[in-house]
Every structure is written in structure tokens, then in C-alpha cells.
Amino acid sequence: MGKLTVILIGMCVLCGCEGRKNWGEEKWQGLEYPLTATSVNVDRIIFTESDLIFIDDYVIFENWDKDKYYSVFRISQDSLKFIGSFLTKGNGPFEVNASSIHFLNRDSVLMIVAYNPRGKSFVIPVNNLKNVFDFSAWSVVDYPYVESFAYNLLPVTDSTYLMQGFGDSDDLFTLLNTGSERVSSLGVRYPDSGNEVTCYNKSQIYSGDLRKRPSARQFVYSCSNSKFVEIFTLGDSTVSNRVRLFDRLPICTQRTDGTYKIVDHYESGYQLSVTDAFIYCADPKIDYSERERSIKRNGYSPGYVKEVYLCDWNGNPVHKYLLDRPVCYIQPDTDDEWLYAFYLHPESFEPEMVRFKLPDIH
């Protein structure tokens, strides 16, 4: 009986029967660290939960003020003081229908990528924060030659972007240069997971989150549909120093009508936020194959997280933060002193801002 038990255990190891911890989470065992939230006083009603941008003592996030997209607040200890709002909805010269906001701190420039039918970005120098309210300080970069299916444009400089998009290319990423009006391959193909699907479907399966290290041309990518995260360095036209933090890919098959179906590994991907020192991978713990059941088990809504995996830019595990409540859109401040997030009040169902004091690990 003892020999049979040993054989069975050996077979389980060879067959991957150690369960769902075979993509990298096991590296954080023993590094758990509990965090307790405290309220952040905001002198204005929060309407929308969204990503946060920190610029010195200011924070910018999407929070509608009448017809404006973004609101600017000044950080004062545990409070946020409203400064003003900017960017209107529409198709005008300085208007958008949808957008994403990015801060290039090495250039002291705020970039707003506008996802309008004709591609364009706004470049705002923020050496003086008043410029965000002054259109005369803004410049516009147009790229109407980029196909309308392009999405997830991450500014590298004010004229180059990492880009994902739908199409016939086998590239996970491409590089857009608005100066030369070129979209170039970086030689990074979709992961080989045995997916017998078209490149168009792969672009949907591997849509995800891209973040840039503030002080360097290092990036991190997280697939939205699986536990797959990779760090890499971007050169002028190539990608190098690729390190996989998590390596669990969705297994898909092609339907006869040309669409795809995920047949294994249904987990939602990690939500990313970064500072110059660390990468934060927040886990919403949603299994798409049993979505309602996993939401009920987790005790919170889709997109909310209670576990955050912290690593450095070399991929070394540092901490696994265990949050005392479910939150969304987590974002550390630039010094990794506080972790800010939005919390949905269980009775009023109104978003609130909270923050968690982080341990000193520099």
C-alpha cells in the first residue's frame, strides 16, 4: 500500500495534479501580509470608479463633473481637495467619446489617448498643473491612418505607442510611430498554447492590460482572460529581457462559424498597477465558466479584488497583500507608501475612496 501511494503521488506531480497553482502563485507562499483600509475624505461626490493618476501631490481620475471627464484633486494627508475638471465629451478638437489617461513623468507630460473614430491624442505639459485646464497649452497628435480596430494604445513617448489591435497579424504587440506614420512588428507573437484559432480571435483572447515603468522602457502585460503576465524591455524596434510572472494560458477551439470557445483555464487575469519600484497584480478571482458561483464564493462583484501579488521589476516575489475588504482600481502612490482604491459601500452602493498603509520594503 505504501509503495502504491508513493507511485500515485509521483503520477500526480507528473500530470500536474497539484491543482491550480501551476502558473506561478506558489512563489508567494509564506509572503502573505494583511492590509486594513482607512477612509479617504473627499470633498466632492464620487460618481465613477476609475484608474488613478498621481502627479506630485495631485491625483486625477475619471469623475464626471457636469460634462467633464476627469477631475483633479490635491492630496492633503487623508483627504482629497477638489481643484477642477477637464475634457468634454464630443467630436471637437479637444473633446473625446472615450479615452485613457497616462502620465509620462520623465517628460512631465500628461497623455490622453482618445478612442474616437479618427485616432488622436492630447499632449499636456504638466510642469504647471494649470495647463490641464488651458487648451492653449495642449497639443494634438493625429493618427487617422491607424485602423479603427486598434485598441489599448500605451504611450512610450509623445510620438510612440505600444499597441494591441484586432486584425490578421500574429503580433501580440506592435509599435506605432506617429512621426513616421508607421506601425511596426516587434516580433512578439501570441503565446503558443495549442490554440487552433485565427489571429483575429487570438487578438480578442489575448487582449489585456499594459503598463510602463515610469523611469525606464520596461513594461508589463497581463492577459485579461487568463493568468498570464510578462515583463519585458522595449528597444527601438525589438523586445528583450522577457520574464513570465504567471504562465497559465486559455485553451481555445475554433467554432465552425469562425468564433472561438475557451475550453480550459477560464480564470480572469490580474489587474495591473505599477510604480518605479514594484508591480502590483490584483486578482479578481473570477472563473468565467462558473461566474455567478465564483462571485458568490468570493463575496464581491466582478472586478473587485482582495488579493494583490507584489513583485519587483525583475520578477522577484515580495508580498502577497490580503485586503480586509473588496476594492477596485487599486493604485499605489509614487513612493509605495499608500495603496489607494475604490470601495463600494454595501448599504448605499456608492463608491468611496479608501487607502491601505503599505509596509516599508525599499
mmCIF file of N, CA and C in Angstrom, residues 2-101:
data_model
loop_
_atom_site.group_PDB
_atom_site.id
_atom_site.type_symbol
_atom_site.label_atom_id
_atom_site.label_comp_id
_atom_site.label_asym_id
_atom_site.label_seq_id
_atom_site.Cartn_x
_atom_site.Cartn_y
_atom_site.Cartn_z
ATOM 1 N N GLY A 2 1.977 1.229 0.826
ATOM 2 C CA GLY A 2 2.870 2.382 0.883
ATOM 3 C C GLY A 2 3.514 2.661 -0.453
ATOM 4 N N LYS A 3 3.971 1.569 -1.155
ATOM 5 C CA LYS A 3 4.611 1.763 -2.457
ATOM 6 C C LYS A 3 3.615 2.318 -3.468
ATOM 7 N N LEU A 4 2.347 1.831 -3.426
ATOM 8 C CA LEU A 4 1.322 2.315 -4.353
ATOM 9 C C LEU A 4 1.035 3.792 -4.119
ATOM 10 N N THR A 5 0.996 4.167 -2.854
ATOM 11 C CA THR A 5 0.753 5.577 -2.528
ATOM 12 C C THR A 5 1.839 6.464 -3.109
ATOM 13 N N VAL A 6 3.104 6.033 -2.964
ATOM 14 C CA VAL A 6 4.222 6.796 -3.500
ATOM 15 C C VAL A 6 4.111 6.930 -5.009
ATOM 16 N N ILE A 7 3.750 5.826 -5.678
ATOM 17 C CA ILE A 7 3.604 5.846 -7.143
ATOM 18 C C ILE A 7 2.515 6.818 -7.562
ATOM 19 N N LEU A 8 1.363 6.787 -6.846
ATOM 20 C CA LEU A 8 0.254 7.675 -7.190
ATOM 21 C C LEU A 8 0.621 9.139 -6.997
ATOM 22 N N ILE A 9 1.355 9.420 -5.916
ATOM 23 C CA ILE A 9 1.786 10.796 -5.685
ATOM 24 C C ILE A 9 2.704 11.256 -6.799
ATOM 25 N N GLY A 10 3.631 10.368 -7.197
ATOM 26 C CA GLY A 10 4.539 10.700 -8.288
ATOM 27 C C GLY A 10 3.794 10.973 -9.579
ATOM 28 N N MET A 11 2.759 10.159 -9.866
ATOM 29 C CA MET A 11 1.973 10.368 -11.077
ATOM 30 C C MET A 11 1.233 11.693 -11.023
ATOM 31 N N CYS A 12 0.726 12.065 -9.823
ATOM 32 C CA CYS A 12 0.019 13.335 -9.696
ATOM 33 C C CYS A 12 0.943 14.505 -9.999
ATOM 34 N N VAL A 13 2.188 14.438 -9.521
ATOM 35 C CA VAL A 13 3.133 15.514 -9.786
ATOM 36 C C VAL A 13 3.426 15.615 -11.270
ATOM 37 N N LEU A 14 3.655 14.451 -11.915
ATOM 38 C CA LEU A 14 3.954 14.449 -13.344
ATOM 39 C C LEU A 14 2.791 14.939 -14.168
ATOM 40 N N CYS A 15 1.570 14.644 -13.732
ATOM 41 C CA CYS A 15 0.384 15.006 -14.504
ATOM 42 C C CYS A 15 -0.147 16.395 -14.143
ATOM 43 N N GLY A 16 0.521 17.081 -13.242
ATOM 44 C CA GLY A 16 0.052 18.417 -12.893
ATOM 45 C C GLY A 16 -1.125 18.400 -11.949
ATOM 46 N N CYS A 17 -1.253 17.359 -11.113
ATOM 47 C CA CYS A 17 -2.412 17.251 -10.243
ATOM 48 C C CYS A 17 -2.255 18.076 -8.966
ATOM 49 N N GLU A 18 -1.231 18.935 -8.935
ATOM 50 C CA GLU A 18 -1.084 19.793 -7.777
ATOM 51 C C GLU A 18 -2.138 20.881 -7.775
ATOM 52 N N GLY A 19 -3.013 20.841 -8.755
ATOM 53 C CA GLY A 19 -4.141 21.759 -8.761
ATOM 54 C C GLY A 19 -3.872 22.994 -9.592
ATOM 55 N N ARG A 20 -4.458 24.105 -9.172
ATOM 56 C CA ARG A 20 -4.475 25.313 -9.971
ATOM 57 C C ARG A 20 -3.325 26.256 -9.628
ATOM 58 N N LYS A 21 -2.334 25.766 -8.894
ATOM 59 C CA LYS A 21 -1.214 26.598 -8.501
ATOM 60 C C LYS A 21 0.010 26.332 -9.373
ATOM 61 N N ASN A 22 -0.194 26.056 -10.643
ATOM 62 C CA ASN A 22 0.930 25.696 -11.501
ATOM 63 C C ASN A 22 1.276 26.809 -12.475
ATOM 64 N N TRP A 23 0.917 28.050 -12.166
ATOM 65 C CA TRP A 23 1.246 29.139 -13.068
ATOM 66 C C TRP A 23 2.063 30.231 -12.382
ATOM 67 N N GLY A 24 2.441 30.031 -11.124
ATOM 68 C CA GLY A 24 3.355 30.973 -10.502
ATOM 69 C C GLY A 24 2.937 31.514 -9.147
ATOM 70 N N GLU A 25 1.672 31.350 -8.749
ATOM 71 C CA GLU A 25 1.226 31.900 -7.472
ATOM 72 C C GLU A 25 1.927 31.250 -6.285
ATOM 73 N N GLU A 26 2.408 30.022 -6.486
ATOM 74 C CA GLU A 26 3.057 29.319 -5.375
ATOM 75 C C GLU A 26 4.329 30.036 -4.917
ATOM 76 N N LYS A 27 4.896 30.896 -5.752
ATOM 77 C CA LYS A 27 6.113 31.621 -5.368
ATOM 78 C C LYS A 27 5.865 32.598 -4.219
ATOM 79 N N TRP A 28 4.592 32.936 -3.977
ATOM 80 C CA TRP A 28 4.253 33.892 -2.930
ATOM 81 C C TRP A 28 3.844 33.211 -1.616
ATOM 82 N N GLN A 29 3.931 31.906 -1.545
ATOM 83 C CA GLN A 29 3.578 31.219 -0.310
ATOM 84 C C GLN A 29 4.492 31.670 0.824
ATOM 85 N N GLY A 30 3.893 32.019 1.945
ATOM 86 C CA GLY A 30 4.650 32.488 3.096
ATOM 87 C C GLY A 30 4.950 33.972 3.079
ATOM 88 N N LEU A 31 4.498 34.675 2.046
ATOM 89 C CA LEU A 31 4.752 36.108 1.942
ATOM 90 C C LEU A 31 3.481 36.929 2.154
ATOM 91 N N GLU A 32 2.452 36.312 2.749
ATOM 92 C CA GLU A 32 1.181 36.999 2.962
ATOM 93 C C GLU A 32 1.339 38.146 3.967
ATOM 94 N N TYR A 33 0.671 39.257 3.678
ATOM 95 C CA TYR A 33 0.734 40.425 4.554
ATOM 96 C C TYR A 33 -0.636 41.092 4.560
ATOM 97 N N PRO A 34 -1.326 41.138 5.717
ATOM 98 C CA PRO A 34 -2.666 41.729 5.765
ATOM 99 C C PRO A 34 -2.632 43.249 5.731
ATOM 100 N N LEU A 35 -3.592 43.852 5.033
ATOM 101 C CA LEU A 35 -3.720 45.306 4.966
ATOM 102 C C LEU A 35 -5.129 45.717 5.382
ATOM 103 N N THR A 36 -5.226 46.787 6.153
ATOM 104 C CA THR A 36 -6.512 47.291 6.635
ATOM 105 C C THR A 36 -6.766 48.669 6.039
ATOM 106 N N ALA A 37 -7.964 48.873 5.518
ATOM 107 C CA ALA A 37 -8.305 50.115 4.839
ATOM 108 C C ALA A 37 -8.707 51.204 5.832
ATOM 109 N N THR A 38 -8.373 52.439 5.480
ATOM 110 C CA THR A 38 -8.889 53.611 6.174
ATOM 111 C C THR A 38 -9.543 54.515 5.130
ATOM 112 N N SER A 39 -10.514 55.285 5.552
ATOM 113 C CA SER A 39 -11.264 56.127 4.621
ATOM 114 C C SER A 39 -10.453 57.336 4.188
ATOM 115 N N VAL A 40 -10.665 57.739 2.952
ATOM 116 C CA VAL A 40 -10.094 58.973 2.424
ATOM 117 C C VAL A 40 -11.233 59.975 2.289
ATOM 118 N N ASN A 41 -11.106 61.100 2.926
ATOM 119 C CA ASN A 41 -12.142 62.122 2.863
ATOM 120 C C ASN A 41 -12.043 62.884 1.545
ATOM 121 N N VAL A 42 -13.119 62.873 0.795
ATOM 122 C CA VAL A 42 -13.165 63.564 -0.488
ATOM 123 C C VAL A 42 -14.236 64.638 -0.393
ATOM 124 N N ASP A 43 -13.880 65.886 -0.711
ATOM 125 C CA ASP A 43 -14.820 66.991 -0.523
ATOM 126 C C ASP A 43 -15.774 67.151 -1.706
ATOM 127 N N ARG A 44 -15.980 66.060 -2.429
ATOM 128 C CA ARG A 44 -16.871 66.099 -3.595
ATOM 129 C C ARG A 44 -17.404 64.688 -3.823
ATOM 130 N N ILE A 45 -18.624 64.571 -4.286
ATOM 131 C CA ILE A 45 -19.219 63.256 -4.513
ATOM 132 C C ILE A 45 -18.449 62.520 -5.606
ATOM 133 N N ILE A 46 -18.146 61.252 -5.363
ATOM 134 C CA ILE A 46 -17.502 60.412 -6.367
ATOM 135 C C ILE A 46 -18.581 59.711 -7.179
ATOM 136 N N PHE A 47 -18.572 59.926 -8.488
ATOM 137 C CA PHE A 47 -19.585 59.339 -9.353
ATOM 138 C C PHE A 47 -19.100 58.055 -10.028
ATOM 139 N N THR A 48 -17.800 57.989 -10.300
ATOM 140 C CA THR A 48 -17.285 56.902 -11.129
ATOM 141 C C THR A 48 -16.015 56.327 -10.530
ATOM 142 N N GLU A 49 -15.908 55.007 -10.528
ATOM 143 C CA GLU A 49 -14.663 54.345 -10.152
ATOM 144 C C GLU A 49 -13.790 54.234 -11.394
ATOM 145 N N SER A 50 -12.501 54.572 -11.249
ATOM 146 C CA SER A 50 -11.633 54.538 -12.424
ATOM 147 C C SER A 50 -10.180 54.493 -11.975
ATOM 148 N N ASP A 51 -9.275 54.316 -12.962
ATOM 149 C CA ASP A 51 -7.845 54.360 -12.688
ATOM 150 C C ASP A 51 -7.449 55.718 -12.134
ATOM 151 N N LEU A 52 -6.414 55.714 -11.280
ATOM 152 C CA LEU A 52 -5.910 56.937 -10.681
ATOM 153 C C LEU A 52 -4.564 57.306 -11.305
ATOM 154 N N ILE A 53 -4.318 58.595 -11.469
ATOM 155 C CA ILE A 53 -3.031 59.108 -11.916
ATOM 156 C C ILE A 53 -2.483 60.019 -10.821
ATOM 157 N N PHE A 54 -1.273 59.721 -10.328
ATOM 158 C CA PHE A 54 -0.640 60.567 -9.318
ATOM 159 C C PHE A 54 0.408 61.455 -9.981
ATOM 160 N N ILE A 55 0.318 62.760 -9.715
ATOM 161 C CA ILE A 55 1.313 63.726 -10.172
ATOM 162 C C ILE A 55 1.671 64.588 -8.970
ATOM 163 N N ASP A 56 2.851 64.351 -8.414
ATOM 164 C CA ASP A 56 3.274 65.062 -7.207
ATOM 165 C C ASP A 56 2.211 64.906 -6.117
ATOM 166 N N ASP A 57 1.635 66.024 -5.665
ATOM 167 C CA ASP A 57 0.632 65.975 -4.602
ATOM 168 C C ASP A 57 -0.790 66.001 -5.140
ATOM 169 N N TYR A 58 -0.950 65.628 -6.402
ATOM 170 C CA TYR A 58 -2.269 65.664 -7.020
ATOM 171 C C TYR A 58 -2.655 64.272 -7.510
ATOM 172 N N VAL A 59 -3.952 64.061 -7.612
ATOM 173 C CA VAL A 59 -4.467 62.812 -8.164
ATOM 174 C C VAL A 59 -5.552 63.169 -9.175
ATOM 175 N N ILE A 60 -5.539 62.460 -10.303
ATOM 176 C CA ILE A 60 -6.529 62.670 -11.367
ATOM 177 C C ILE A 60 -7.237 61.348 -11.615
ATOM 178 N N PHE A 61 -8.564 61.376 -11.677
ATOM 179 C CA PHE A 61 -9.303 60.181 -12.054
ATOM 180 C C PHE A 61 -10.594 60.576 -12.745
ATOM 181 N N GLU A 62 -11.186 59.625 -13.432
ATOM 182 C CA GLU A 62 -12.417 59.878 -14.180
ATOM 183 C C GLU A 62 -13.571 60.019 -13.199
ATOM 184 N N ASN A 63 -14.113 61.226 -13.127
ATOM 185 C CA ASN A 63 -15.201 61.504 -12.195
ATOM 186 C C ASN A 63 -16.008 62.652 -12.777
ATOM 187 N N TRP A 64 -17.140 62.341 -13.348
ATOM 188 C CA TRP A 64 -17.915 63.326 -14.104
ATOM 189 C C TRP A 64 -18.261 64.549 -13.269
ATOM 190 N N ASP A 65 -17.980 65.722 -13.832
ATOM 191 C CA ASP A 65 -18.379 66.989 -13.247
ATOM 192 C C ASP A 65 -19.169 67.718 -14.324
ATOM 193 N N LYS A 66 -20.488 67.561 -14.278
ATOM 194 C CA LYS A 66 -21.360 68.037 -15.345
ATOM 195 C C LYS A 66 -20.966 67.338 -16.651
ATOM 196 N N ASP A 67 -20.285 68.038 -17.552
ATOM 197 C CA ASP A 67 -19.955 67.437 -18.848
ATOM 198 C C ASP A 67 -18.471 67.136 -18.982
ATOM 199 N N LYS A 68 -17.720 67.128 -17.882
ATOM 200 C CA LYS A 68 -16.281 66.908 -17.945
ATOM 201 C C LYS A 68 -15.928 65.478 -17.514
ATOM 202 N N TYR A 69 -14.895 64.929 -18.163
ATOM 203 C CA TYR A 69 -14.498 63.537 -17.915
ATOM 204 C C TYR A 69 -13.665 63.375 -16.640
ATOM 205 N N TYR A 70 -12.624 64.213 -16.488
ATOM 206 C CA TYR A 70 -11.625 63.983 -15.447
ATOM 207 C C TYR A 70 -11.661 65.070 -14.384
ATOM 208 N N SER A 71 -11.432 64.654 -13.142
ATOM 209 C CA SER A 71 -11.365 65.581 -12.020
ATOM 210 C C SER A 71 -9.979 65.545 -11.395
ATOM 211 N N VAL A 72 -9.528 66.715 -10.935
ATOM 212 C CA VAL A 72 -8.216 66.863 -10.313
ATOM 213 C C VAL A 72 -8.411 67.195 -8.836
ATOM 214 N N PHE A 73 -7.706 66.445 -7.974
ATOM 215 C CA PHE A 73 -7.780 66.677 -6.535
ATOM 216 C C PHE A 73 -6.366 66.850 -5.991
ATOM 217 N N ARG A 74 -6.254 67.636 -4.938
ATOM 218 C CA ARG A 74 -4.981 67.770 -4.226
ATOM 219 C C ARG A 74 -5.004 66.850 -3.011
ATOM 220 N N ILE A 75 -3.916 66.112 -2.795
ATOM 221 C CA ILE A 75 -3.819 65.208 -1.653
ATOM 222 C C ILE A 75 -3.344 65.985 -0.438
ATOM 223 N N SER A 76 -4.103 65.918 0.628
ATOM 224 C CA SER A 76 -3.734 66.560 1.880
ATOM 225 C C SER A 76 -3.939 65.560 3.008
ATOM 226 N N GLN A 77 -2.846 64.875 3.387
ATOM 227 C CA GLN A 77 -2.890 63.825 4.407
ATOM 228 C C GLN A 77 -3.911 62.763 3.997
ATOM 229 N N ASP A 78 -5.025 62.627 4.745
ATOM 230 C CA ASP A 78 -6.010 61.590 4.422
ATOM 231 C C ASP A 78 -7.212 62.172 3.689
ATOM 232 N N SER A 79 -7.025 63.301 3.017
ATOM 233 C CA SER A 79 -8.139 63.960 2.338
ATOM 234 C C SER A 79 -7.767 64.326 0.911
ATOM 235 N N LEU A 80 -8.793 64.456 0.073
ATOM 236 C CA LEU A 80 -8.637 64.944 -1.291
ATOM 237 C C LEU A 80 -9.461 66.217 -1.445
ATOM 238 N N LYS A 81 -8.825 67.285 -1.926
ATOM 239 C CA LYS A 81 -9.474 68.569 -2.111
ATOM 240 C C LYS A 81 -9.659 68.831 -3.597
ATOM 241 N N PHE A 82 -10.899 69.058 -4.021
ATOM 242 C CA PHE A 82 -11.205 69.243 -5.434
ATOM 243 C C PHE A 82 -10.569 70.514 -5.970
ATOM 244 N N ILE A 83 -9.910 70.384 -7.160
ATOM 245 C CA ILE A 83 -9.279 71.519 -7.818
ATOM 246 C C ILE A 83 -10.067 71.950 -9.054
ATOM 247 N N GLY A 84 -10.471 70.978 -9.876
ATOM 248 C CA GLY A 84 -11.201 71.308 -11.089
ATOM 249 C C GLY A 84 -11.363 70.104 -11.989
ATOM 250 N N SER A 85 -12.102 70.275 -13.096
ATOM 251 C CA SER A 85 -12.361 69.191 -14.050
ATOM 252 C C SER A 85 -11.996 69.646 -15.455
ATOM 253 N N PHE A 86 -11.753 68.653 -16.334
ATOM 254 C CA PHE A 86 -11.389 68.994 -17.705
ATOM 255 C C PHE A 86 -11.748 67.856 -18.654
ATOM 256 N N LEU A 87 -11.776 68.160 -19.923
ATOM 257 C CA LEU A 87 -12.034 67.275 -21.066
ATOM 258 C C LEU A 87 -13.518 66.966 -21.218
ATOM 259 N N THR A 88 -14.075 67.457 -22.329
ATOM 260 C CA THR A 88 -15.501 67.345 -22.602
ATOM 261 C C THR A 88 -15.775 66.222 -23.593
ATOM 262 N N LYS A 89 -16.962 65.629 -23.488
ATOM 263 C CA LYS A 89 -17.381 64.591 -24.420
ATOM 264 C C LYS A 89 -17.825 65.223 -25.733
ATOM 265 N N GLY A 90 -17.415 64.579 -26.859
ATOM 266 C CA GLY A 90 -17.820 65.072 -28.163
ATOM 267 C C GLY A 90 -16.765 64.790 -29.212
ATOM 268 N N ASN A 91 -16.919 65.397 -30.383
ATOM 269 C CA ASN A 91 -16.006 65.178 -31.504
ATOM 270 C C ASN A 91 -15.229 66.435 -31.874
ATOM 271 N N GLY A 92 -15.194 67.404 -30.987
ATOM 272 C CA GLY A 92 -14.479 68.635 -31.263
ATOM 273 C C GLY A 92 -12.975 68.478 -31.142
ATOM 274 N N PRO A 93 -12.239 69.552 -31.405
ATOM 275 C CA PRO A 93 -10.764 69.486 -31.379
ATOM 276 C C PRO A 93 -10.197 69.007 -30.053
ATOM 277 N N PHE A 94 -10.829 69.377 -28.946
ATOM 278 C CA PHE A 94 -10.357 68.968 -27.632
ATOM 279 C C PHE A 94 -11.466 68.235 -26.879
ATOM 280 N N GLU A 95 -12.121 67.322 -27.577
ATOM 281 C CA GLU A 95 -13.192 66.518 -26.995
ATOM 282 C C GLU A 95 -12.971 65.051 -27.357
ATOM 283 N N VAL A 96 -13.583 64.156 -26.590
ATOM 284 C CA VAL A 96 -13.443 62.723 -26.840
ATOM 285 C C VAL A 96 -14.774 62.027 -26.598
ATOM 286 N N ASN A 97 -14.901 60.821 -27.177
ATOM 287 C CA ASN A 97 -16.026 59.941 -26.861
ATOM 288 C C ASN A 97 -15.633 58.938 -25.787
ATOM 289 N N ALA A 98 -14.382 58.505 -25.827
ATOM 290 C CA ALA A 98 -13.820 57.608 -24.820
ATOM 291 C C ALA A 98 -12.320 57.836 -24.819
ATOM 292 N N SER A 99 -11.677 57.576 -23.691
ATOM 293 C CA SER A 99 -10.252 57.880 -23.625
ATOM 294 C C SER A 99 -9.592 57.116 -22.494
ATOM 295 N N SER A 100 -8.262 57.108 -22.519
ATOM 296 C CA SER A 100 -7.455 56.632 -21.397
ATOM 297 C C SER A 100 -6.396 57.687 -21.111
ATOM 298 N N ILE A 101 -5.992 57.792 -19.843
ATOM 299 C CA ILE A 101 -5.094 58.855 -19.428
ATOM 300 C C ILE A 101 -3.795 58.251 -18.893
#
